[in-house]
Short mmCIF file of C-alpha atoms in Angstrom, two decimals:
data_model
loop_
_atom_site.label_atom_id
_atom_site.label_comp_id
_atom_site.label_asym_id
_atom_site.label_seq_id
_atom_site.Cartn_x
_atom_site.Cartn_y
_atom_site.Cartn_z
CA UNK A 1021 76.61 109.50 116.64
CA UNK A 1022 77.94 110.23 113.15
CA UNK A 1023 75.78 107.43 111.71
CA UNK A 1024 72.56 108.75 113.27
CA UNK A 1025 69.93 109.06 110.53
CA UNK A 1026 68.55 112.57 110.10
CA UNK A 1027 66.12 112.60 107.23
CA UNK A 1028 62.64 112.70 105.80
CA UNK A 1029 60.00 110.09 105.01
CA UNK A 1030 57.83 109.69 101.92
CA UNK A 1031 55.72 106.97 100.33
CA UNK A 1032 55.59 106.02 96.67
CA UNK A 1033 51.86 106.39 96.01
CA UNK A 1034 51.56 109.63 97.96
CA UNK A 1035 54.47 111.33 96.23
CA UNK A 1036 55.27 109.84 92.82
CA UNK A 1037 52.14 110.48 90.76
CA UNK A 1038 51.13 108.47 87.70
CA UNK A 1039 48.60 105.96 89.04
CA UNK A 1040 45.00 105.04 88.17
CA UNK A 1041 44.79 107.13 84.99
CA UNK A 1042 44.43 105.81 81.44
CA UNK A 1043 47.24 103.34 80.64
CA UNK A 1044 48.70 103.87 84.12
CA UNK A 1045 49.22 101.25 86.86
CA UNK A 1046 45.92 100.57 88.60
CA UNK A 1047 45.75 100.30 92.37
CA UNK A 1048 43.01 99.31 94.80
CA UNK A 1049 42.17 103.03 95.05
CA UNK A 1050 41.31 103.37 91.36
CA UNK A 1051 37.62 102.57 91.71
CA UNK A 1052 37.15 105.01 94.62
CA UNK A 1053 38.80 107.73 92.54
CA UNK A 1054 36.55 107.05 89.53
CA UNK A 1055 33.43 107.11 91.70
CA UNK A 1056 34.47 110.47 93.11
CA UNK A 1057 34.62 109.15 96.69
CA UNK A 1058 38.12 110.59 97.02
CA UNK A 1059 40.22 113.18 95.24
CA UNK A 1060 42.38 111.46 92.59
CA UNK A 1061 46.09 111.30 93.41
CA UNK A 1062 46.97 112.43 89.89
CA UNK A 1063 50.51 113.80 89.77
CA UNK A 1064 50.70 113.79 93.58
CA UNK A 1065 54.00 115.62 94.25
CA UNK A 1066 55.56 114.35 90.97
CA UNK A 1067 58.49 112.79 92.82
CA UNK A 1068 58.82 110.26 89.96
CA UNK A 1069 60.27 113.07 87.85
CA UNK A 1070 61.67 115.38 90.55
CA UNK A 1071 63.65 112.96 92.71
CA UNK A 1072 67.04 114.38 91.79
CA UNK A 1073 66.16 117.91 92.85
CA UNK A 1074 64.49 116.58 96.02
CA UNK A 1075 67.61 114.62 96.98
CA UNK A 1076 69.61 117.77 96.29
CA UNK A 1077 67.41 119.71 98.70
CA UNK A 1078 68.03 117.10 101.37
CA UNK A 1079 71.79 117.44 100.95
CA UNK A 1080 71.50 121.22 101.20
CA UNK A 1081 69.63 120.75 104.47
CA UNK A 1082 72.44 118.56 105.81
CA UNK A 1083 70.34 115.39 105.94
CA UNK A 1084 71.74 111.90 105.50
CA UNK A 1085 68.68 109.65 105.14
CA UNK A 1086 65.61 109.40 102.91
CA UNK A 1087 62.72 107.00 103.38
CA UNK A 1088 61.11 106.11 100.06
CA UNK A 1089 58.78 103.44 98.78
CA UNK A 1090 58.81 100.81 96.07
CA UNK A 1091 55.23 100.54 94.81
CA UNK A 1092 54.10 96.98 94.07
CA UNK A 1093 51.40 98.35 91.75
CA UNK A 1094 54.06 99.92 89.53
CA UNK A 1095 56.52 97.03 89.67
CA UNK A 1096 53.93 94.37 88.79
CA UNK A 1097 51.35 96.54 87.03
CA UNK A 1098 48.02 96.13 85.37
CA UNK A 1099 46.08 98.79 83.45
CA UNK A 1100 42.80 97.02 84.22
CA UNK A 1101 40.99 97.78 87.47
CA UNK A 1102 39.46 94.35 88.00
CA UNK A 1103 41.05 91.30 89.68
CA UNK A 1104 43.06 88.90 87.58
CA UNK A 1105 46.17 86.68 87.48
CA UNK A 1106 49.55 88.13 88.49
CA UNK A 1107 51.04 90.10 85.57
CA UNK A 1108 54.69 90.19 84.57
CA UNK A 1109 57.17 92.41 86.35
CA UNK A 1110 57.89 95.72 84.64
CA UNK A 1111 61.67 95.98 84.44
CA UNK A 1112 61.45 99.55 83.16
CA UNK A 1113 59.82 100.53 86.45
CA UNK A 1114 62.39 98.54 88.40
CA UNK A 1115 65.16 100.21 86.42
CA UNK A 1116 63.78 103.64 87.34
CA UNK A 1117 63.64 102.63 91.00
CA UNK A 1118 67.25 101.43 90.76
CA UNK A 1119 68.25 104.81 89.34
CA UNK A 1120 66.33 106.61 92.11
CA UNK A 1121 68.11 104.55 94.75
CA UNK A 1122 71.48 105.12 93.08
CA UNK A 1123 70.83 108.87 92.97
CA UNK A 1124 69.83 108.72 96.62
CA UNK A 1125 73.15 107.10 97.50
CA UNK A 1126 75.09 109.54 95.31
CA UNK A 1127 73.53 112.34 97.34
CA UNK A 1128 74.98 110.65 100.47
CA UNK A 1129 71.49 109.78 101.69
CA UNK A 1130 70.90 106.40 103.32
CA UNK A 1131 67.76 104.93 101.69
CA UNK A 1132 65.17 103.44 104.02
CA UNK A 1133 63.03 101.37 101.68
CA UNK A 1134 59.36 100.58 102.25
CA UNK A 1135 58.10 97.62 100.23
CA UNK A 1136 54.36 98.03 100.93
CA UNK A 1137 52.70 101.27 102.00
CA UNK A 1138 48.91 100.67 102.28
CA UNK A 1139 48.45 100.28 98.49
CA UNK A 1140 48.22 97.08 96.47
CA UNK A 1141 47.80 96.34 92.73
CA UNK A 1142 44.23 96.25 91.42
CA UNK A 1143 44.76 92.71 90.08
CA UNK A 1144 44.80 91.44 93.68
CA UNK A 1145 41.18 92.48 94.24
CA UNK A 1146 39.73 94.63 96.99
CA UNK A 1147 40.59 92.49 100.05
CA UNK A 1148 43.78 90.56 99.36
CA UNK A 1149 44.87 90.31 102.99
CA UNK A 1150 41.89 88.05 103.60
CA UNK A 1151 43.14 85.66 100.91
CA UNK A 1152 45.82 83.07 101.86
CA UNK A 1153 47.44 83.18 98.38
CA UNK A 1154 48.38 86.84 98.84
CA UNK A 1155 51.28 85.92 101.13
CA UNK A 1156 53.01 83.95 98.37
CA UNK A 1157 52.29 86.67 95.81
CA UNK A 1158 53.72 89.33 98.11
CA UNK A 1159 56.77 87.18 98.83
CA UNK A 1160 57.39 86.71 95.10
CA UNK A 1161 57.24 90.49 94.61
CA UNK A 1162 59.64 91.07 97.52
CA UNK A 1163 62.15 88.47 96.33
CA UNK A 1164 62.17 89.65 92.71
CA UNK A 1165 62.36 93.33 93.65
CA UNK A 1166 65.05 93.02 96.33
CA UNK A 1167 67.28 90.96 94.07
CA UNK A 1168 66.81 93.19 91.05
CA UNK A 1169 67.41 96.49 92.83
CA UNK A 1170 70.43 95.37 94.82
CA UNK A 1171 72.09 93.67 91.88
CA UNK A 1172 71.65 96.90 89.96
CA UNK A 1173 73.12 98.94 92.81
CA UNK A 1174 76.11 96.68 93.40
CA UNK A 1175 76.92 95.39 89.90
CA UNK A 1176 76.02 98.29 87.62
CA UNK A 1177 76.29 101.34 89.82
CA UNK A 1178 79.09 100.15 92.10
CA UNK A 1179 77.14 101.20 95.19
CA UNK A 1180 76.25 99.50 98.46
CA UNK A 1181 73.06 97.43 98.66
CA UNK A 1182 70.04 98.66 100.58
CA UNK A 1183 70.56 98.36 104.33
CA UNK A 1184 67.20 99.36 105.87
CA UNK A 1185 63.87 97.81 104.94
CA UNK A 1186 60.32 98.33 106.13
CA UNK A 1187 58.36 95.37 104.82
CA UNK A 1188 54.81 96.64 105.43
CA UNK A 1189 53.94 100.14 106.59
CA UNK A 1190 51.64 100.52 109.61
CA UNK A 1191 49.80 97.18 109.44
CA UNK A 1192 47.66 98.36 112.35
CA UNK A 1193 46.34 101.39 110.46
CA UNK A 1194 45.88 99.42 107.24
CA UNK A 1195 43.49 96.94 108.83
CA UNK A 1196 41.70 99.44 111.08
CA UNK A 1197 41.08 101.97 108.29
CA UNK A 1198 39.81 99.19 106.02
CA UNK A 1199 37.74 96.97 108.29
CA UNK A 1200 36.62 99.22 111.16
CA UNK A 1201 36.84 102.69 109.64
CA UNK A 1202 35.95 103.60 106.07
CA UNK A 1203 38.93 105.73 105.06
CA UNK A 1204 40.53 102.99 102.94
CA UNK A 1205 38.79 101.08 100.14
CA UNK A 1206 37.89 97.43 100.59
CA UNK A 1207 35.15 95.37 102.21
CA UNK A 1208 33.58 94.01 98.99
CA UNK A 1209 31.21 91.37 100.31
CA UNK A 1210 33.22 91.32 103.53
CA UNK A 1211 31.71 91.96 106.93
CA UNK A 1212 33.56 94.66 108.82
CA UNK A 1213 34.39 94.04 112.47
CA UNK A 1214 36.98 92.86 114.96
CA UNK A 1215 37.20 89.32 113.58
CA UNK A 1216 37.97 90.62 110.09
CA UNK A 1217 40.56 92.98 111.56
CA UNK A 1218 42.18 90.02 113.33
CA UNK A 1219 42.12 87.87 110.19
CA UNK A 1220 43.76 90.55 108.04
CA UNK A 1221 46.30 91.30 110.80
CA UNK A 1222 47.28 87.65 111.02
CA UNK A 1223 47.85 87.45 107.27
CA UNK A 1224 49.87 90.66 107.13
CA UNK A 1225 52.07 89.60 110.05
CA UNK A 1226 52.65 86.22 108.43
CA UNK A 1227 53.64 88.01 105.22
CA UNK A 1228 56.06 90.19 107.18
CA UNK A 1229 57.68 87.15 108.86
CA UNK A 1230 58.15 85.45 105.49
CA UNK A 1231 59.55 88.63 103.91
CA UNK A 1232 61.85 89.26 106.86
CA UNK A 1233 63.41 85.82 106.52
CA UNK A 1234 63.53 85.89 102.73
CA UNK A 1235 65.37 89.23 102.65
CA UNK A 1236 67.93 87.90 105.13
CA UNK A 1237 68.28 84.71 103.06
CA UNK A 1238 68.94 86.72 99.90
CA UNK A 1239 71.62 88.81 101.57
CA UNK A 1240 73.34 85.73 102.96
CA UNK A 1241 73.29 84.01 99.57
CA UNK A 1242 74.68 87.10 97.81
CA UNK A 1243 77.28 87.76 100.55
CA UNK A 1244 75.93 91.27 101.06
CA UNK A 1245 76.21 93.01 104.46
CA UNK A 1246 73.49 92.02 106.91
CA UNK A 1247 70.33 94.12 106.35
CA UNK A 1248 68.10 95.61 109.02
CA UNK A 1249 64.48 94.64 108.42
CA UNK A 1250 61.29 95.54 110.29
CA UNK A 1251 57.70 96.62 109.85
CA UNK A 1252 56.64 99.89 111.42
CA UNK A 1253 53.55 100.62 113.47
CA UNK A 1254 51.53 103.76 114.01
CA UNK A 1255 52.07 104.37 117.72
CA UNK A 1256 48.92 104.29 119.81
CA UNK A 1257 48.13 103.72 123.46
CA UNK A 1258 45.41 101.28 122.37
CA UNK A 1259 47.26 98.05 123.08
CA UNK A 1260 45.05 96.01 120.75
CA UNK A 1261 45.80 98.14 117.73
CA UNK A 1262 49.57 98.50 118.12
CA UNK A 1263 51.69 96.73 120.68
CA UNK A 1264 49.86 93.42 120.48
CA UNK A 1265 51.34 92.99 116.98
CA UNK A 1266 54.90 93.33 118.25
CA UNK A 1267 54.15 90.99 121.16
CA UNK A 1268 52.82 88.38 118.75
CA UNK A 1269 55.91 88.74 116.57
CA UNK A 1270 58.07 88.17 119.66
CA UNK A 1271 56.57 84.87 120.86
CA UNK A 1272 59.46 82.66 119.80
CA UNK A 1273 62.23 84.74 121.33
CA UNK A 1274 60.17 84.74 124.54
CA UNK A 1275 59.43 81.00 124.25
CA UNK A 1276 55.65 81.51 124.21
CA UNK A 1277 53.55 78.72 122.69
CA UNK A 1278 50.06 79.05 121.21
CA UNK A 1279 48.44 77.59 124.32
CA UNK A 1280 50.10 80.29 126.45
CA UNK A 1281 48.88 83.23 124.36
CA UNK A 1282 45.92 84.30 126.57
CA UNK A 1283 48.03 84.59 129.72
CA UNK A 1284 50.94 86.09 127.79
CA UNK A 1285 48.83 88.79 126.14
CA UNK A 1286 47.00 89.56 129.38
CA UNK A 1287 50.33 90.08 131.18
CA UNK A 1288 51.68 92.25 128.36
CA UNK A 1289 48.65 94.51 128.34
CA UNK A 1290 48.95 94.97 132.10
CA UNK A 1291 52.64 95.81 131.74
CA UNK A 1292 51.87 98.35 129.04
CA UNK A 1293 49.06 100.03 130.95
CA UNK A 1294 51.21 100.24 134.10
CA UNK A 1295 54.10 101.79 132.15
CA UNK A 1296 51.74 104.24 130.48
CA UNK A 1297 50.25 105.26 133.81
CA UNK A 1298 53.70 105.77 135.36
CA UNK A 1299 54.84 107.93 132.44
CA UNK A 1300 52.26 110.61 133.36
CA UNK A 1301 52.09 112.03 129.86
CA UNK A 1302 50.32 115.43 130.01
CA UNK A 1303 47.26 114.62 127.91
CA UNK A 1304 44.86 117.44 127.03
CA UNK A 1305 41.98 116.85 129.46
CA UNK A 1306 39.11 118.68 127.78
CA UNK A 1307 35.52 117.46 127.43
CA UNK A 1308 36.26 115.05 124.53
CA UNK A 1309 39.08 113.54 126.63
CA UNK A 1310 36.61 111.66 128.80
CA UNK A 1311 34.88 110.07 125.81
CA UNK A 1312 38.29 109.08 124.41
CA UNK A 1313 39.29 107.55 127.74
CA UNK A 1314 36.07 105.56 127.75
CA UNK A 1315 36.84 104.36 124.22
CA UNK A 1316 40.21 103.10 125.39
CA UNK A 1317 38.76 101.16 128.29
CA UNK A 1318 36.09 99.69 126.03
CA UNK A 1319 38.73 98.75 123.43
CA UNK A 1320 40.80 96.92 126.01
CA UNK A 1321 37.77 95.02 127.27
CA UNK A 1322 36.60 94.03 123.78
CA UNK A 1323 40.12 93.15 122.70
CA UNK A 1324 40.70 90.73 125.55
CA UNK A 1325 37.21 89.22 125.36
CA UNK A 1326 37.45 88.57 121.62
CA UNK A 1327 41.11 87.47 121.52
CA UNK A 1328 41.31 83.88 120.31
CA UNK A 1329 44.69 82.14 120.63
CA UNK A 1330 43.70 79.51 118.10
CA UNK A 1331 43.02 82.21 115.57
CA UNK A 1332 46.68 83.28 115.69
CA UNK A 1333 48.11 79.76 115.79
CA UNK A 1334 49.09 79.89 112.08
CA UNK A 1335 51.16 83.02 112.80
CA UNK A 1336 52.84 81.36 115.79
CA UNK A 1337 53.55 78.26 113.69
CA UNK A 1338 55.02 80.49 110.95
CA UNK A 1339 57.37 82.14 113.44
CA UNK A 1340 58.49 78.87 115.03
CA UNK A 1341 59.10 77.19 111.66
CA UNK A 1342 61.34 80.00 110.38
CA UNK A 1343 65.14 79.75 110.34
CA UNK A 1344 65.49 82.78 112.62
CA UNK A 1345 64.25 83.34 116.14
CA UNK A 1346 63.68 87.05 115.69
CA UNK A 1347 61.20 88.69 113.31
CA UNK A 1348 62.36 92.33 113.36
CA UNK A 1349 65.79 93.93 113.69
CA UNK A 1350 64.75 97.38 114.87
CA UNK A 1351 61.61 99.16 116.00
CA UNK A 1352 60.07 101.42 113.39
CA UNK A 1353 57.76 103.84 115.17
CA UNK A 1354 55.48 106.42 113.54
CA UNK A 1355 54.61 109.06 116.13
CA UNK A 1356 51.85 111.63 115.66
CA UNK A 1357 49.09 111.93 118.27
CA UNK A 1358 48.74 108.35 119.46
CA UNK A 1359 46.42 108.82 122.40
CA UNK A 1360 42.87 107.44 122.43
CA UNK A 1361 41.89 110.25 124.80
CA UNK A 1362 42.42 112.66 121.90
CA UNK A 1363 40.42 110.77 119.28
CA UNK A 1364 37.35 112.97 119.72
CA UNK A 1365 36.85 116.71 119.42
CA UNK A 1366 34.06 119.19 120.00
CA UNK A 1367 31.80 119.07 116.90
CA UNK A 1368 33.03 120.87 113.79
CA UNK A 1369 30.60 120.99 110.88
CA UNK A 1370 32.66 122.38 108.03
CA UNK A 1371 35.94 120.47 107.55
CA UNK A 1372 34.77 117.17 106.09
CA UNK A 1373 37.21 115.84 103.49
CA UNK A 1374 35.16 112.92 102.18
CA UNK A 1375 31.60 112.20 101.20
CA UNK A 1376 29.31 111.37 104.11
CA UNK A 1377 27.82 108.05 103.01
CA UNK A 1378 25.21 107.97 105.79
CA UNK A 1379 24.21 109.63 109.07
CA UNK A 1380 26.79 107.64 111.05
CA UNK A 1381 29.56 108.77 108.70
CA UNK A 1382 28.39 112.39 108.93
CA UNK A 1383 28.28 112.24 112.74
CA UNK A 1384 31.71 110.63 113.10
CA UNK A 1385 33.25 113.20 110.75
CA UNK A 1386 31.96 115.95 113.01
CA UNK A 1387 33.23 114.61 116.32
CA UNK A 1388 36.47 112.77 115.50
CA UNK A 1389 39.81 114.56 115.37
CA UNK A 1390 41.28 115.37 111.96
CA UNK A 1391 44.96 115.62 111.02
CA UNK A 1392 45.10 119.31 112.00
CA UNK A 1393 43.49 118.56 115.39
CA UNK A 1394 46.28 116.22 116.50
CA UNK A 1395 47.86 117.41 119.73
CA UNK A 1396 51.59 118.02 120.07
CA UNK A 1397 53.16 115.96 122.86
CA UNK A 1398 56.86 115.22 122.38
CA UNK A 1399 56.97 113.57 125.81
CA UNK A 1400 54.80 110.82 124.36
CA UNK A 1401 57.41 110.14 121.68
CA UNK A 1402 59.94 109.44 124.40
CA UNK A 1403 57.55 107.11 126.20
CA UNK A 1404 57.04 104.91 123.13
CA UNK A 1405 60.71 104.88 122.13
CA UNK A 1406 61.99 104.11 125.62
CA UNK A 1407 59.35 101.62 126.77
CA UNK A 1408 59.25 99.68 123.50
CA UNK A 1409 63.03 99.40 123.26
CA UNK A 1410 63.22 98.10 126.84
CA UNK A 1411 60.47 95.59 126.24
CA UNK A 1412 61.99 94.23 123.03
CA UNK A 1413 65.49 93.30 124.17
CA UNK A 1414 66.95 96.78 123.80
CA UNK A 1415 66.32 96.92 120.08
CA UNK A 1416 67.29 100.21 118.41
CA UNK A 1417 64.47 102.58 117.47
CA UNK A 1418 63.96 104.39 114.19
CA UNK A 1419 61.41 107.20 114.36
CA UNK A 1420 60.17 106.34 110.87
CA UNK A 1421 57.60 109.15 110.76
CA UNK A 1422 56.85 112.24 112.82
CA UNK A 1423 55.07 115.29 111.52
CA UNK A 1424 52.35 117.89 111.88
CA UNK A 1425 49.48 118.79 109.56
CA UNK A 1426 48.42 122.24 108.52
CA UNK A 1427 45.15 122.73 106.64
CA UNK A 1428 45.18 124.10 103.09
CA UNK A 1429 42.76 122.99 100.39
CA UNK A 1430 43.57 122.52 96.72
CA UNK A 1431 42.11 125.98 95.98
CA UNK A 1432 44.45 127.42 98.67
CA UNK A 1433 41.77 128.17 101.24
CA UNK A 1434 43.45 127.77 104.61
CA UNK A 1435 42.41 127.00 108.15
CA UNK A 1436 44.36 127.58 111.34
CA UNK A 1437 45.25 124.85 113.75
CA UNK A 1438 43.52 125.32 117.09
CA UNK A 1439 46.88 125.52 118.84
CA UNK A 1440 48.25 127.95 116.20
CA UNK A 1441 51.50 125.96 116.13
CA UNK A 1442 53.86 126.38 113.17
CA UNK A 1443 55.90 123.55 111.70
CA UNK A 1444 59.11 125.21 112.90
CA UNK A 1445 57.81 125.21 116.47
CA UNK A 1446 56.81 121.57 116.10
CA UNK A 1447 60.29 120.66 114.87
CA UNK A 1448 61.99 122.48 117.74
CA UNK A 1449 60.17 120.62 120.50
CA UNK A 1450 60.47 117.20 118.88
CA UNK A 1451 64.13 117.41 117.94
CA UNK A 1452 64.87 118.66 121.43
CA UNK A 1453 63.20 115.48 122.68
CA UNK A 1454 65.34 113.40 120.31
CA UNK A 1455 68.51 114.95 121.74
CA UNK A 1456 67.29 114.28 125.28
CA UNK A 1457 66.64 110.64 124.41
CA UNK A 1458 70.14 110.22 122.99
CA UNK A 1459 71.61 111.80 126.12
CA UNK A 1460 69.55 109.38 128.19
CA UNK A 1461 71.07 106.50 126.17
CA UNK A 1462 67.80 105.41 124.61
CA UNK A 1463 69.02 103.49 121.53
CA UNK A 1464 67.78 105.71 118.72
CA UNK A 1465 69.17 105.16 115.22
CA UNK A 1466 67.34 107.97 113.46
CA UNK A 1467 64.59 110.55 113.07
CA UNK A 1468 62.68 110.87 109.78
CA UNK A 1469 60.34 113.82 109.43
CA UNK A 1470 57.09 113.35 107.53
CA UNK A 1471 57.52 114.78 104.97
CA UNK A 1472 59.91 116.62 102.65
CA UNK A 1473 57.05 118.18 100.68
CA UNK A 1474 53.26 118.36 100.76
CA UNK A 1475 51.76 115.18 99.34
CA UNK A 1476 48.61 113.18 98.77
CA UNK A 1477 47.05 112.12 102.07
CA UNK A 1478 44.82 109.16 101.29
CA UNK A 1479 41.98 110.76 99.38
CA UNK A 1480 42.81 114.39 100.00
CA UNK A 1481 45.44 117.07 99.41
CA UNK A 1482 44.20 119.27 102.29
CA UNK A 1483 46.47 118.00 105.12
CA UNK A 1484 49.87 119.63 104.55
CA UNK A 1485 52.91 117.94 106.11
CA UNK A 1486 55.74 119.31 103.98
CA UNK A 1487 58.97 121.04 104.90
CA UNK A 1488 58.40 122.51 101.45
CA UNK A 1489 54.94 123.70 100.44
CA UNK A 1490 53.22 123.01 97.12
CA UNK A 1491 50.66 125.25 95.44
CA UNK A 1492 48.80 122.63 93.42
CA UNK A 1493 47.00 125.26 91.35
CA UNK A 1494 50.37 126.43 90.03
CA UNK A 1495 52.06 123.06 89.56
CA UNK A 1496 54.36 120.95 91.71
CA UNK A 1497 57.22 123.33 92.48
CA UNK A 1498 58.54 123.17 96.03
CA UNK A 1499 58.17 126.45 97.95
CA UNK A 1500 60.39 127.48 100.85
CA UNK A 1501 57.80 129.54 102.71
CA UNK A 1502 54.40 128.25 103.74
CA UNK A 1503 51.25 130.35 103.70
CA UNK A 1504 51.80 131.50 107.29
CA UNK A 1505 55.27 132.85 106.51
CA UNK A 1506 57.10 129.96 108.18
CA UNK A 1507 60.22 128.43 106.53
CA UNK A 1508 60.40 124.99 108.20
CA UNK A 1509 63.09 123.49 105.94
CA UNK A 1510 65.60 126.11 107.11
CA UNK A 1511 64.55 125.52 110.71
CA UNK A 1512 65.05 121.77 110.30
CA UNK A 1513 68.53 122.24 108.82
CA UNK A 1514 69.57 124.47 111.72
CA UNK A 1515 68.13 122.11 114.31
CA UNK A 1516 69.83 119.07 112.79
CA UNK A 1517 73.20 120.82 112.71
CA UNK A 1518 72.84 121.88 116.35
CA UNK A 1519 71.62 118.44 117.40
CA UNK A 1520 74.60 116.77 115.75
CA UNK A 1521 76.99 118.95 117.72
CA UNK A 1522 75.21 118.30 121.01
CA UNK A 1523 75.01 114.56 120.38
CA UNK A 1524 78.72 114.49 119.48
CA UNK A 1525 79.49 116.08 122.83
CA UNK A 1526 77.67 113.21 124.53
CA UNK A 1527 79.84 110.72 122.63
CA UNK A 1528 83.05 112.58 123.52
CA UNK A 1529 82.17 112.65 127.21
CA UNK A 1530 81.61 108.87 127.13
CA UNK A 1531 85.07 108.34 125.59
CA UNK A 1532 86.74 110.49 128.23
#
């Protein structure tokens, strides 16, 4: 298990800083920031200027992997916030990304590169995933960027090309938070609802299939080692907002035609629900649990009733017309609190992070769980890793994100989690579960903790996920100790070292 990836995960927009200001690249979040609907990202964690020291910290912790993003809005930028034609690529930005990747490799960290992480350039407009032309524009960005960065790595820096790609981060959360929820900007003249969610999902999955094949084509043409390409989903036990996407991407390898989709999807949802029931995950059965359980049953009913096989025929045609049977090389799973039964909480009136636009928004903010309400259930992580790998031909699993939020506002006012758990405690129980999975021969290829440092969390700085804390009033320096006296980075280093030894023992016993 020497090649097992122990690392951290970040995203470009949440960590780099330098977007949406004067003469800076404009994203689809720029207008919401100017209106004051969300806190501006500003400097974020200033990773754009601090990447060397951050990679150095990872090496000191004994890590060997770093998930980072390439931001389309920076690579193909506009300083205007309104839609327009595609601008030229900014080779200065690409050159900086090449240097970041080279520095990552010099620090003996395997880069896991995300090509799209919720954000898109402002020139695409507010709802690009409802526009057919976006697929070609995204593919052009992917092709240009992948070629440029890898040629720089191999030809100028004498380093290996990128091996791991995530084409589009959490497509399920992107569409749900845009077209059912209101956390993400969008919906200009667009009617929110399940049909819009399905339309955007279809376009995003088509874009992933095209990008998957194009990246493989590029590597074949350049005679580079075969890459591993996937998209990653936010794990949830709501079949219609997670697993259905992977099942749709798998139709060709399972020889499922468009006309067979209703029966196929019905069988897959039954398989998933049966496996979930047999896993007996110890969910927290408080009063909100029953409302969450009802939500799940209602979601399944609505999902099946509104599922239209003809609607996804273009995606099926895209998959069958590609040169490759498969559409993902590994399973990228983001595991937090994925259970619908936990989506609600007893009302809390004081921890709203965003403006309440109306009574419905105010009510939902009171009764829905926030980042710091998410329950801690490592057994659930095993369920998703094991059951998904089995269902998708034994594909290896990368835990692309796993983390826990503390609550600390920009002015350093803090709030306790209800369970009073520290990040060190969270790390202990989840890494123990990782070791158990390896011992049980579940094909894991890595664990990436979200995140190395506190960062911007989609309109707010209050949720704190970092192994290193940041006091935003004092700057962007990384701090070892959090405000509860915990030092999670040291804990993580110790746990990784111990886990490596225990996993090596498993490998030695197999050899004997």
